mmCIF file of C-alpha atoms in Angstrom:
data_model
loop_
_atom_site.group_PDB
_atom_site.id
_atom_site.type_symbol
_atom_site.label_atom_id
_atom_site.label_comp_id
_atom_site.label_asym_id
_atom_site.label_seq_id
_atom_site.Cartn_x
_atom_site.Cartn_y
_atom_site.Cartn_z
ATOM 1 C CA MET X 1 59.467 40.116 21.091
ATOM 2 C CA SER X 2 61.000 37.071 19.211
ATOM 3 C CA GLN X 3 64.079 37.451 17.954
ATOM 4 C CA ASN X 4 65.219 36.046 14.274
ATOM 5 C CA THR X 5 67.386 33.605 13.527
ATOM 6 C CA ILE X 6 70.521 33.924 11.881
ATOM 7 C CA THR X 7 70.475 32.646 8.119
ATOM 8 C CA LEU X 8 72.486 31.590 5.179
ATOM 9 C CA ALA X 9 71.493 34.837 3.446
ATOM 10 C CA ASP X 10 72.587 36.628 6.478
ATOM 11 C CA LEU X 11 76.136 35.124 5.694
ATOM 12 C CA LEU X 12 76.409 35.558 2.331
ATOM 13 C CA ASP X 13 75.862 39.347 2.713
ATOM 14 C CA ASN X 14 78.479 40.135 4.782
ATOM 15 C CA LEU X 15 80.698 37.559 3.141
ATOM 16 C CA GLU X 16 81.274 39.855 0.637
ATOM 17 C CA LEU X 17 84.264 42.377 0.872
ATOM 18 C CA GLY X 18 83.534 44.881 2.728
ATOM 19 C CA GLY X 19 80.397 43.031 5.169
ATOM 20 C CA GLY X 20 80.219 43.436 8.966
ATOM 21 C CA SER X 21 83.795 42.448 10.686
ATOM 22 C CA VAL X 22 82.372 39.990 13.339
ATOM 23 C CA ILE X 23 79.662 37.739 14.767
ATOM 24 C CA THR X 24 79.468 37.415 18.685
ATOM 25 C CA SER X 25 77.337 35.778 21.450
ATOM 26 C CA ILE X 26 78.046 36.852 25.088
ATOM 27 C CA THR X 27 76.377 35.181 27.990
ATOM 28 C CA GLU X 28 76.108 35.989 31.508
ATOM 29 C CA LEU X 29 77.211 33.507 34.114
ATOM 30 C CA GLU X 30 76.885 32.538 37.974
ATOM 31 C CA PRO X 31 78.362 29.847 40.019
ATOM 32 C CA ALA X 32 76.006 27.480 40.164
ATOM 33 C CA ALA X 33 75.694 26.843 44.251
ATOM 34 C CA GLY X 34 75.004 30.959 43.870
ATOM 35 C CA PRO X 35 76.697 33.968 44.204
ATOM 36 C CA HIS X 36 78.610 32.816 47.510
ATOM 37 C CA ALA X 37 80.339 30.252 46.156
ATOM 38 C CA SER X 38 84.594 30.701 44.727
ATOM 39 C CA VAL X 39 84.857 29.479 41.526
ATOM 40 C CA ALA X 40 88.820 27.839 39.900
ATOM 41 C CA PRO X 41 90.069 29.517 37.493
ATOM 42 C CA ALA X 42 92.702 28.165 34.820
ATOM 43 C CA LYS X 43 95.953 28.003 36.777
ATOM 44 C CA PHE X 44 99.397 28.184 34.043
ATOM 45 C CA VAL X 45 102.394 27.664 35.295
ATOM 46 C CA ASP X 46 104.945 30.798 36.072
ATOM 47 C CA GLY X 47 108.247 28.756 37.006
ATOM 48 C CA SER X 48 107.814 26.899 39.783
ATOM 49 C CA LYS X 49 104.541 28.306 40.337
ATOM 50 C CA SER X 50 100.646 27.282 40.052
ATOM 51 C CA VAL X 51 99.297 31.002 39.122
ATOM 52 C CA PHE X 52 96.169 32.429 37.925
ATOM 53 C CA ALA X 53 95.906 35.090 35.324
ATOM 54 C CA TYR X 54 94.665 38.735 36.519
ATOM 55 C CA GLU X 55 94.110 41.457 33.828
ATOM 56 C CA ASN X 56 92.874 44.762 33.633
ATOM 57 C CA ARG X 57 89.615 44.489 31.717
ATOM 58 C CA TYR X 58 86.588 47.996 31.068
ATOM 59 C CA ILE X 59 83.657 46.571 32.416
ATOM 60 C CA GLU X 60 80.616 48.870 32.954
ATOM 61 C CA ASP X 61 82.549 51.398 31.912
ATOM 62 C CA ASP X 62 85.774 51.264 34.233
ATOM 63 C CA ALA X 63 88.834 49.500 34.238
ATOM 64 C CA GLN X 64 88.127 46.456 36.995
ATOM 65 C CA LYS X 65 90.246 43.272 37.713
ATOM 66 C CA VAL X 66 89.641 40.022 35.912
ATOM 67 C CA VAL X 67 90.980 36.704 35.667
ATOM 68 C CA LEU X 68 90.769 34.637 33.341
ATOM 69 C CA ILE X 69 88.287 31.255 34.179
ATOM 70 C CA ASP X 70 88.989 29.700 30.826
ATOM 71 C CA SER X 71 91.571 30.958 27.832
ATOM 72 C CA LYS X 72 91.207 31.151 24.603
ATOM 73 C CA GLN X 73 92.469 28.080 23.781
ATOM 74 C CA SER X 74 90.481 25.980 25.840
ATOM 75 C CA GLU X 75 87.744 27.088 24.953
ATOM 76 C CA LEU X 76 88.278 26.232 21.354
ATOM 77 C CA ASN X 77 89.524 23.076 22.173
ATOM 78 C CA ARG X 78 85.829 22.783 23.858
ATOM 79 C CA ALA X 79 84.409 23.837 20.625
ATOM 80 C CA GLU X 80 86.464 21.341 18.662
ATOM 81 C CA ALA X 81 85.700 18.754 21.302
ATOM 82 C CA ALA X 82 81.345 19.575 21.409
ATOM 83 C CA ILE X 83 82.015 18.924 17.294
ATOM 84 C CA GLU X 84 83.853 15.447 17.929
ATOM 85 C CA GLN X 85 80.643 14.483 20.083
ATOM 86 C CA GLY X 86 78.573 15.562 17.716
ATOM 87 C CA ARG X 87 79.903 12.914 15.178
ATOM 88 C CA GLN X 88 80.374 10.536 17.729
ATOM 89 C CA TYR X 89 76.582 10.396 18.273
ATOM 90 C CA GLY X 90 75.875 10.648 14.594
ATOM 91 C CA ASP X 91 74.403 14.030 14.149
ATOM 92 C CA GLU X 92 73.751 15.108 10.609
ATOM 93 C CA ALA X 93 75.368 17.645 9.959
ATOM 94 C CA VAL X 94 78.849 17.352 11.537
ATOM 95 C CA VAL X 95 79.443 13.903 10.435
ATOM 96 C CA LYS X 96 79.192 15.558 7.037
ATOM 97 C CA ILE X 97 82.381 17.755 8.256
ATOM 98 C CA PRO X 98 85.668 15.872 6.168
ATOM 99 C CA ARG X 99 88.607 15.384 8.714
ATOM 100 C CA ALA X 100 91.919 13.560 8.768
ATOM 101 C CA VAL X 101 93.016 11.456 11.243
ATOM 102 C CA VAL X 102 95.836 9.260 12.505
ATOM 103 C CA THR X 103 95.555 6.281 13.996
ATOM 104 C CA TYR X 104 98.235 4.650 16.760
ATOM 105 C CA LYS X 105 97.879 1.050 17.329
ATOM 106 C CA THR X 106 98.580 0.115 20.572
ATOM 107 C CA GLU X 107 97.888 -3.438 23.214
ATOM 108 C CA ASN X 108 94.788 -2.132 23.371
ATOM 109 C CA GLY X 109 93.937 -1.632 20.413
ATOM 110 C CA PRO X 110 93.847 1.029 17.762
ATOM 111 C CA VAL X 111 93.450 4.860 18.538
ATOM 112 C CA GLU X 112 92.370 7.953 17.083
ATOM 113 C CA TYR X 113 92.810 11.323 16.792
ATOM 114 C CA SER X 114 91.715 13.477 14.599
ATOM 115 C CA ASP X 115 92.514 17.170 13.264
ATOM 116 C CA MET X 116 90.033 18.906 15.209
ATOM 117 C CA GLU X 117 92.280 17.291 18.688
ATOM 118 C CA LEU X 118 95.615 17.670 17.871
ATOM 119 C CA SER X 119 97.189 21.266 18.562
ATOM 120 C CA HIS X 120 97.844 22.063 15.053
ATOM 121 C CA ARG X 121 95.289 20.137 13.321
ATOM 122 C CA ILE X 122 96.299 18.657 10.211
ATOM 123 C CA PHE X 123 99.799 20.149 10.540
ATOM 124 C CA ASP X 124 100.579 19.127 13.777
ATOM 125 C CA GLY X 125 103.761 16.654 14.255
ATOM 126 C CA HIS X 126 101.196 13.404 14.937
ATOM 127 C CA PHE X 127 100.197 13.613 11.222
ATOM 128 C CA ARG X 128 103.650 14.672 9.628
ATOM 129 C CA ALA X 129 105.368 11.642 11.328
ATOM 130 C CA GLY X 130 102.626 9.636 10.035
ATOM 131 C CA ARG X 131 102.589 7.137 7.087
ATOM 132 C CA VAL X 132 100.227 7.006 3.934
ATOM 133 C CA ASP X 133 99.712 3.770 1.972
ATOM 134 C CA GLY X 134 102.952 2.260 3.899
ATOM 135 C CA LYS X 135 104.977 5.550 2.795
ATOM 136 C CA PRO X 136 106.049 8.629 4.393
ATOM 137 C CA ILE X 137 102.732 11.075 4.583
ATOM 138 C CA THR X 138 105.497 13.891 3.471
ATOM 139 C CA GLU X 139 105.032 11.547 -0.426
ATOM 140 C CA ASN X 140 101.830 11.268 -0.549
ATOM 141 C CA ASP X 141 100.337 13.447 -3.357
ATOM 142 C CA GLN X 142 96.964 14.747 -1.275
ATOM 143 C CA TYR X 143 98.919 16.115 1.994
ATOM 144 C CA ARG X 144 101.128 17.644 -0.106
ATOM 145 C CA ALA X 145 98.515 19.811 -1.437
ATOM 146 C CA LEU X 146 96.970 20.536 1.752
ATOM 147 C CA ARG X 147 100.787 22.009 2.470
ATOM 148 C CA ASN X 148 101.350 23.916 -0.499
ATOM 149 C CA CYS X 149 97.982 25.721 -0.201
ATOM 150 C CA THR X 150 98.266 29.563 -0.638
ATOM 151 C CA PRO X 151 95.857 32.713 0.205
ATOM 152 C CA ALA X 152 95.052 32.808 -3.828
ATOM 153 C CA ASP X 153 93.989 28.997 -2.909
ATOM 154 C CA MET X 154 92.238 27.414 0.583
ATOM 155 C CA SER X 155 90.122 24.541 -1.697
ATOM 156 C CA ALA X 156 92.511 21.727 -0.559
ATOM 157 C CA LEU X 157 92.035 22.234 2.972
ATOM 158 C CA LEU X 158 88.027 23.228 2.897
ATOM 159 C CA ASN X 159 87.847 19.244 1.151
ATOM 160 C CA THR X 160 90.029 17.456 3.648
ATOM 161 C CA ALA X 161 90.670 18.689 6.671
ATOM 162 C CA PRO X 162 88.308 22.184 7.098
ATOM 163 C CA ALA X 163 89.277 22.860 10.818
ATOM 164 C CA ALA X 164 92.246 24.312 10.224
ATOM 165 C CA LEU X 165 90.734 27.226 7.685
ATOM 166 C CA LEU X 166 87.979 27.837 11.293
ATOM 167 C CA PHE X 167 90.022 27.096 14.184
ATOM 168 C CA GLY X 168 93.898 28.372 12.897
ATOM 169 C CA ALA X 169 97.168 25.928 11.594
ATOM 170 C CA TRP X 170 100.701 26.379 11.546
ATOM 171 C CA ASP X 171 102.716 24.375 9.125
ATOM 172 C CA SER X 172 105.592 25.130 11.325
ATOM 173 C CA THR X 173 108.427 22.889 11.067
ATOM 174 C CA ARG X 174 108.301 23.248 7.453
ATOM 175 C CA LYS X 175 111.680 24.698 6.005
ATOM 176 C CA SER X 176 109.318 27.215 3.699
ATOM 177 C CA ASN X 177 106.119 28.259 2.107
ATOM 178 C CA GLN X 178 104.792 27.448 5.816
ATOM 179 C CA VAL X 179 100.794 27.923 5.502
ATOM 180 C CA ARG X 180 99.746 30.297 8.882
ATOM 181 C CA LEU X 181 96.138 30.164 9.839
ATOM 182 C CA ARG X 182 94.456 32.671 12.215
ATOM 183 C CA SER X 183 91.646 31.010 14.170
ATOM 184 C CA ALA X 184 88.504 33.299 12.982
ATOM 185 C CA LEU X 185 86.903 32.199 16.076
ATOM 186 C CA VAL X 186 87.577 33.054 19.794
ATOM 187 C CA GLY X 187 86.650 33.172 23.531
ATOM 188 C CA GLU X 188 87.202 32.867 26.783
ATOM 189 C CA ILE X 189 85.637 33.357 30.036
ATOM 190 C CA ILE X 190 86.555 36.014 32.101
ATOM 191 C CA GLY X 191 85.197 36.745 35.994
ATOM 192 C CA VAL X 192 85.237 40.031 37.464
ATOM 193 C CA LEU X 193 86.501 39.698 41.009
ATOM 194 C CA ALA X 194 84.889 40.906 43.760
ATOM 195 C CA ASP X 195 88.193 42.266 46.090
ATOM 196 C CA GLN X 196 89.067 45.106 43.614
ATOM 197 C CA GLU X 197 91.756 46.226 45.497
ATOM 198 C CA PRO X 198 94.931 43.759 47.046
ATOM 199 C CA ASP X 199 97.063 42.714 45.185
ATOM 200 C CA ALA X 200 97.579 39.352 42.831
ATOM 201 C CA GLU X 201 99.339 37.362 45.425
ATOM 202 C CA HIS X 202 96.949 38.601 47.985
ATOM 203 C CA ARG X 203 94.170 37.766 45.852
ATOM 204 C CA GLN X 204 94.781 34.184 45.430
ATOM 205 C CA ALA X 205 93.151 32.342 47.663
ATOM 206 C CA ARG X 206 94.357 29.077 48.378
ATOM 207 C CA ARG X 207 92.836 25.850 48.507
ATOM 208 C CA GLY X 208 92.929 22.659 51.037
ATOM 209 C CA GLY X 209 93.873 18.633 50.059
ATOM 210 C CA ALA X 210 94.242 16.056 50.758
ATOM 211 C CA ARG X 211 93.986 11.952 50.283
ATOM 212 C CA VAL X 212 92.922 9.522 53.043
ATOM 213 C CA ASP X 213 94.186 5.735 53.221
ATOM 214 C CA ALA X 214 90.797 3.564 54.167
ATOM 215 C CA VAL X 215 93.217 0.631 55.210
ATOM 216 C CA ALA X 216 96.426 2.563 56.849
ATOM 217 C CA ALA X 217 97.223 6.544 57.688
ATOM 218 C CA SER X 218 101.069 5.531 56.458
ATOM 219 C CA VAL X 219 102.678 2.798 54.921
ATOM 220 C CA GLN X 220 106.096 2.969 55.861
ATOM 221 C CA LEU X 221 108.542 -0.255 54.361
ATOM 222 C CA THR X 222 112.002 -1.791 54.501
ATOM 223 C CA PRO X 223 114.489 -1.452 51.567
ATOM 224 C CA LYS X 224 113.878 -4.922 50.463
ATOM 225 C CA ASP X 225 109.839 -4.329 50.736
ATOM 226 C CA MET X 226 109.872 -1.335 48.839
ATOM 227 C CA GLU X 227 112.598 -3.270 46.094
ATOM 228 C CA SER X 228 109.843 -5.851 45.986
ATOM 229 C CA LEU X 229 106.480 -3.371 45.364
ATOM 230 C CA VAL X 230 108.770 -1.676 42.743
ATOM 231 C CA ASN X 231 109.214 -4.923 40.827
ATOM 232 C CA ASP X 232 105.365 -5.825 40.761
ATOM 233 C CA GLN X 233 104.423 -2.788 39.401
ATOM 234 C CA GLU X 234 107.576 -1.301 36.563
ATOM 235 C CA ALA X 235 105.302 -1.841 33.757
ATOM 236 C CA GLU X 236 102.800 0.035 35.511
ATOM 237 C CA LEU X 237 104.858 2.748 36.918
ATOM 238 C CA SER X 238 106.791 6.017 35.200
ATOM 239 C CA ALA X 239 110.568 5.157 34.726
ATOM 240 C CA LYS X 240 111.284 8.336 36.576
ATOM 241 C CA ASN X 241 108.826 7.699 39.501
ATOM 242 C CA VAL X 242 110.824 3.644 39.481
ATOM 243 C CA ALA X 243 114.253 5.049 39.380
ATOM 244 C CA ALA X 244 113.281 7.080 42.671
ATOM 245 C CA ARG X 245 112.058 4.593 44.305
ATOM 246 C CA ARG X 246 115.009 2.200 43.544
ATOM 247 C CA LYS X 247 117.652 4.914 43.969
ATOM 248 C CA GLU X 248 115.795 5.581 47.346
ATOM 249 C CA ALA X 249 115.397 2.024 48.544
ATOM 250 C CA LYS X 250 119.534 1.454 47.925
ATOM 251 C CA THR X 251 120.743 4.066 49.947
ATOM 252 C CA ALA X 252 118.627 3.435 52.491
ATOM 253 C CA LYS X 253 119.632 1.516 55.942
ATOM 254 C CA ALA X 254 118.173 -2.137 56.163
ATOM 255 C CA ASP X 255 116.516 -1.138 59.501
ATOM 256 C CA THR X 256 115.066 2.194 57.760
ATOM 257 C CA ARG X 257 111.151 2.685 57.022
ATOM 258 C CA ILE X 258 110.251 4.251 53.711
ATOM 259 C CA SER X 259 107.101 6.052 52.862
ATOM 260 C CA ALA X 260 104.747 4.402 50.028
ATOM 261 C CA SER X 261 103.152 7.137 49.491
ATOM 262 C CA ALA X 262 104.918 8.150 46.291
ATOM 263 C CA LEU X 263 102.975 4.434 44.876
ATOM 264 C CA GLY X 264 99.777 5.814 46.530
ATOM 265 C CA LEU X 265 99.479 4.251 50.074
ATOM 266 C CA GLY X 266 98.701 5.898 52.788
ATOM 267 C CA SER X 267 97.068 8.906 53.893
ATOM 268 C CA ILE X 268 98.520 12.554 52.156
ATOM 269 C CA PRO X 269 97.832 15.408 55.755
ATOM 270 C CA PRO X 270 95.720 18.451 54.743
ATOM 271 C CA VAL X 271 97.920 21.398 52.929
ATOM 272 C CA LEU X 272 96.812 24.267 51.607
ATOM 273 C CA GLU X 273 97.767 24.288 47.659
ATOM 274 C CA GLU X 274 99.771 27.662 46.332
ATOM 275 C CA THR X 275 95.708 28.448 43.893
ATOM 276 C CA GLY X 276 92.399 27.542 44.902
ATOM 277 C CA ALA X 277 89.883 29.794 43.926
ATOM 278 C CA VAL X 278 88.554 33.309 43.368
ATOM 279 C CA ALA X 279 84.662 35.059 44.432
ATOM 280 C CA CYS X 280 83.441 36.770 41.272
ATOM 281 C CA ARG X 281 80.796 39.717 41.387
ATOM 282 C CA ARG X 282 80.168 39.213 37.551
ATOM 283 C CA ILE X 283 81.123 36.076 34.790
ATOM 284 C CA ILE X 284 80.895 36.727 31.291
ATOM 285 C CA ARG X 285 81.548 34.214 28.506
ATOM 286 C CA SER X 286 82.027 35.752 25.229
ATOM 287 C CA TRP X 287 82.181 34.514 21.424
ATOM 288 C CA VAL X 288 83.892 35.852 18.098
ATOM 289 C CA LEU X 289 83.178 34.710 15.284
ATOM 290 C CA SER X 290 85.382 37.077 13.021
ATOM 291 C CA LEU X 291 83.808 37.594 9.331
ATOM 292 C CA ALA X 292 86.860 39.774 8.303
ATOM 293 C CA THR X 293 88.863 37.197 8.646
ATOM 294 C CA LEU X 294 87.187 34.337 7.069
ATOM 295 C CA ARG X 295 87.270 37.542 3.966
ATOM 296 C CA GLN X 296 90.867 36.797 3.715
ATOM 297 C CA LEU X 297 90.571 33.039 2.298
ATOM 298 C CA ARG X 298 89.968 32.440 -1.145
ATOM 299 C CA PHE X 299 89.243 29.228 -2.945
ATOM 300 C CA GLY X 300 90.431 29.571 -6.639
ATOM 301 C CA GLN X 301 90.754 32.613 -9.351
ATOM 302 C CA ASP X 302 86.819 33.534 -8.798
ATOM 303 C CA GLU X 303 86.099 36.881 -10.362
ATOM 304 C CA THR X 304 82.166 36.201 -10.344
ATOM 305 C CA LYS X 305 80.122 39.351 -9.176
ATOM 306 C CA ASP X 306 76.877 37.072 -8.686
ATOM 307 C CA LYS X 307 76.864 36.502 -4.766
ATOM 308 C CA ASP X 308 74.570 33.849 -5.587
ATOM 309 C CA LYS X 309 77.620 32.347 -7.232
ATOM 310 C CA ASN X 310 80.662 33.290 -6.294
ATOM 311 C CA LYS X 311 82.910 30.355 -4.878
ATOM 312 C CA ASN X 312 84.885 32.517 -2.480
ATOM 313 C CA ILE X 313 81.650 33.812 -0.901
ATOM 314 C CA ALA X 314 79.824 29.814 -0.358
ATOM 315 C CA ALA X 315 82.918 28.503 1.173
ATOM 316 C CA ARG X 316 83.356 31.546 3.784
ATOM 317 C CA ALA X 317 79.618 31.368 3.903
ATOM 318 C CA LEU X 318 80.215 27.266 5.003
ATOM 319 C CA LEU X 319 82.641 28.092 7.340
ATOM 320 C CA ALA X 320 80.719 30.303 9.302
ATOM 321 C CA ALA X 321 78.419 28.162 9.394
ATOM 322 C CA LEU X 322 80.802 25.667 11.341
ATOM 323 C CA GLY X 323 81.802 28.326 13.518
ATOM 324 C CA LEU X 324 78.133 29.138 14.674
ATOM 325 C CA ASN X 325 77.747 25.496 15.026
ATOM 326 C CA ALA X 326 81.103 25.251 17.389
ATOM 327 C CA ILE X 327 79.677 27.561 19.542
ATOM 328 C CA ALA X 328 76.017 25.909 19.407
ATOM 329 C CA ARG X 329 77.898 22.977 20.833
ATOM 330 C CA ALA X 330 80.026 24.600 22.968
ATOM 331 C CA GLU X 331 77.983 26.923 24.910
ATOM 332 C CA ARG X 332 75.222 23.835 25.150
ATOM 333 C CA GLU X 333 77.654 22.339 27.939
ATOM 334 C CA LEU X 334 78.927 24.536 30.843
ATOM 335 C CA TYR X 335 81.871 21.846 31.849
ATOM 336 C CA ILE X 336 85.092 23.401 33.035
ATOM 337 C CA ARG X 337 86.485 21.866 35.963
ATOM 338 C CA ALA X 338 86.513 20.804 38.939
ATOM 339 C CA ASN X 339 85.156 23.191 41.097
ATOM 340 C CA CYS X 340 83.699 25.806 38.370
ATOM 341 C CA ASP X 341 80.895 24.881 37.607
ATOM 342 C CA LEU X 342 78.203 27.172 36.259
ATOM 343 C CA ILE X 343 75.423 28.129 35.110
ATOM 344 C CA GLU X 344 74.334 30.969 32.333
ATOM 345 C CA SER X 345 72.474 33.943 34.799
ATOM 346 C CA SER X 346 70.600 34.880 31.040
ATOM 347 C CA ALA X 347 70.310 33.873 27.618
ATOM 348 C CA PRO X 348 73.336 34.525 24.901
ATOM 349 C CA VAL X 349 73.320 37.781 23.340
ATOM 350 C CA VAL X 350 73.917 36.960 19.900
ATOM 351 C CA THR X 351 75.110 40.240 17.440
ATOM 352 C CA LEU X 352 76.205 40.513 14.044
ATOM 353 C CA ASP X 353 78.360 43.388 13.280
ATOM 354 C CA GLN X 354 76.816 45.513 9.819
ATOM 355 C CA ARG X 355 79.465 48.211 9.953
ATOM 356 C CA PHE X 356 79.199 52.224 11.029
ATOM 357 C CA GLY X 357 78.387 51.259 14.568
ATOM 358 C CA GLU X 358 75.474 49.417 12.937
ATOM 359 C CA LYS X 359 74.380 46.319 14.952
ATOM 360 C CA LYS X 360 71.477 43.316 14.779
ATOM 361 C CA GLU X 361 70.609 41.441 17.258
ATOM 362 C CA PHE X 362 69.841 37.719 16.999
ATOM 363 C CA ALA X 363 68.019 34.592 18.661
ATOM 364 C CA PRO X 364 70.524 32.541 20.460
ATOM 365 C CA LEU X 365 72.081 29.888 18.803
ATOM 366 C CA THR X 366 70.864 26.368 19.180
ATOM 367 C CA VAL X 367 72.626 23.393 18.464
ATOM 368 C CA LYS X 368 69.298 22.304 16.667
ATOM 369 C CA GLN X 369 69.489 25.674 14.271
ATOM 370 C CA ALA X 370 72.823 25.559 14.143
ATOM 371 C CA ASP X 371 72.636 22.197 12.966
ATOM 372 C CA GLN X 372 69.954 23.458 9.732
ATOM 373 C CA LEU X 373 71.986 26.402 9.317
ATOM 374 C CA LEU X 374 75.652 24.318 8.687
ATOM 375 C CA LEU X 375 73.603 21.289 6.407
ATOM 376 C CA GLU X 376 72.266 24.346 4.153
ATOM 377 C CA ALA X 377 75.638 25.982 3.513
ATOM 378 C CA ILE X 378 77.305 22.506 2.578
ATOM 379 C CA GLU X 379 74.209 21.938 0.121
ATOM 380 C CA TYR X 380 74.636 25.434 -1.294
ATOM 381 C CA ALA X 381 78.560 25.325 -1.156
ATOM 382 C CA LYS X 382 78.248 21.903 -3.695
ATOM 383 C CA GLU X 383 76.042 24.240 -5.917
ATOM 384 C CA ALA X 384 78.535 26.182 -5.967
ATOM 385 C CA GLY X 385 80.767 23.507 -7.187
ATOM 386 C CA VAL X 386 83.746 25.079 -4.322
ATOM 387 C CA ALA X 387 83.149 22.474 -1.247
ATOM 388 C CA ASP X 388 81.613 18.454 -1.373
ATOM 389 C CA TRP X 389 81.108 17.579 2.054
ATOM 390 C CA ASN X 390 80.118 13.953 2.600
ATOM 391 C CA GLY X 391 82.300 12.950 5.533
ATOM 392 C CA GLN X 392 85.192 12.194 3.533
ATOM 393 C CA THR X 393 88.370 11.182 6.306
ATOM 394 C CA PHE X 394 92.006 11.299 5.312
ATOM 395 C CA ASN X 395 93.484 8.715 7.127
ATOM 396 C CA VAL X 396 97.039 7.897 8.207
ATOM 397 C CA ASP X 397 99.071 5.765 9.768
ATOM 398 C CA GLY X 398 100.599 6.689 13.083
ATOM 399 C CA ASN X 399 104.565 6.730 13.808
ATOM 400 C CA SER X 400 104.812 2.949 15.661
ATOM 401 C CA SER X 401 107.949 4.609 17.237
ATOM 402 C CA ILE X 402 105.968 7.600 18.721
ATOM 403 C CA ILE X 403 103.486 6.003 21.119
ATOM 404 C CA ALA X 404 105.808 3.280 21.691
ATOM 405 C CA ASN X 405 108.046 5.994 23.477
ATOM 406 C CA ALA X 406 104.818 8.362 24.676
ATOM 407 C CA THR X 407 104.602 9.079 28.221
ATOM 408 C CA ALA X 408 102.283 10.708 30.586
ATOM 409 C CA GLU X 409 105.172 12.880 32.333
ATOM 410 C CA ASP X 410 106.292 16.435 31.969
ATOM 411 C CA ALA X 411 109.733 16.554 30.410
ATOM 412 C CA GLU X 412 112.004 18.274 32.291
#
């Protein structure tokens, strides 16, 4: 029996007050190599240790131990990256989405970062530190309109940087009148652990790692040679590495030898890392698009009772279509991390809440269908007079002092 795809009418009907709460897409996954294969979950820092995140979840009518394979923030980042990828390929629907871009000038040419790539979207520190037409962005009328959005009217964000309305944003450094938007879209991947008995410490498998140098198993340098090598590479090494190697060379005796492993020379013998992978008997990916969250957004004092002319409903439907597009694009590529290759065990189950315990099931989301839905929603919102998406970009010049002092090292 074929299933219907989600239509614009479905969105409009459920974005009136009192409509369904959510649209979900749930998929059963499995290790690509087969059930015998382990998978590498997401790692988190706990003090000085790298750990996995274990939780108790309600699975198959029973509380079971699971591990977080991909977090909510990571899944959102993948959805945003998938939309940006579609833009780069020139996909008709996503190129129409308005966005903000901060551009840094580097020795290798300009480098752009969009509001879908930066953590706080349009309110990210990289935007706040930038300039427009040679003046601080905080003096720009268009940006001030974005920061001054209120729950009563989010129109400025909708037409300039709508990513904030769907994926969430927080103007956290502003002293007052901060815009705070929770994400209307969340997703995650969890694994139900094969071993439900041992404690978390013993469940955490370790993985072996090594580095093989085809030239030499070990490179031992004199202090003078180490100093010379560091001087030659100083422009490309981190300041922390340079300081450590020079201190090492300076304090070493002339007849001693110093390992060059910190400069990527020589082999590293196999060692067991703190965290490796786990065995899962079930892996579940879930997405939740909250229609209830979108219904909290308003776009002016539109009191029209007619659904087909209501600007608020049209704008919410547009954001919902964008959310479904993000899900479809993110689901299309199961790219997580090394040693975590997964495949779909079955088709995603897409469900619309219809209140009072009733649910309606739809066909799995495809990019082709999601693009068509987004194009229809864009046109509908334009006809309603609430949004005009034509790929407009709010351009910001990045602060040169930030890029000049950027480093790949974590702060201590």
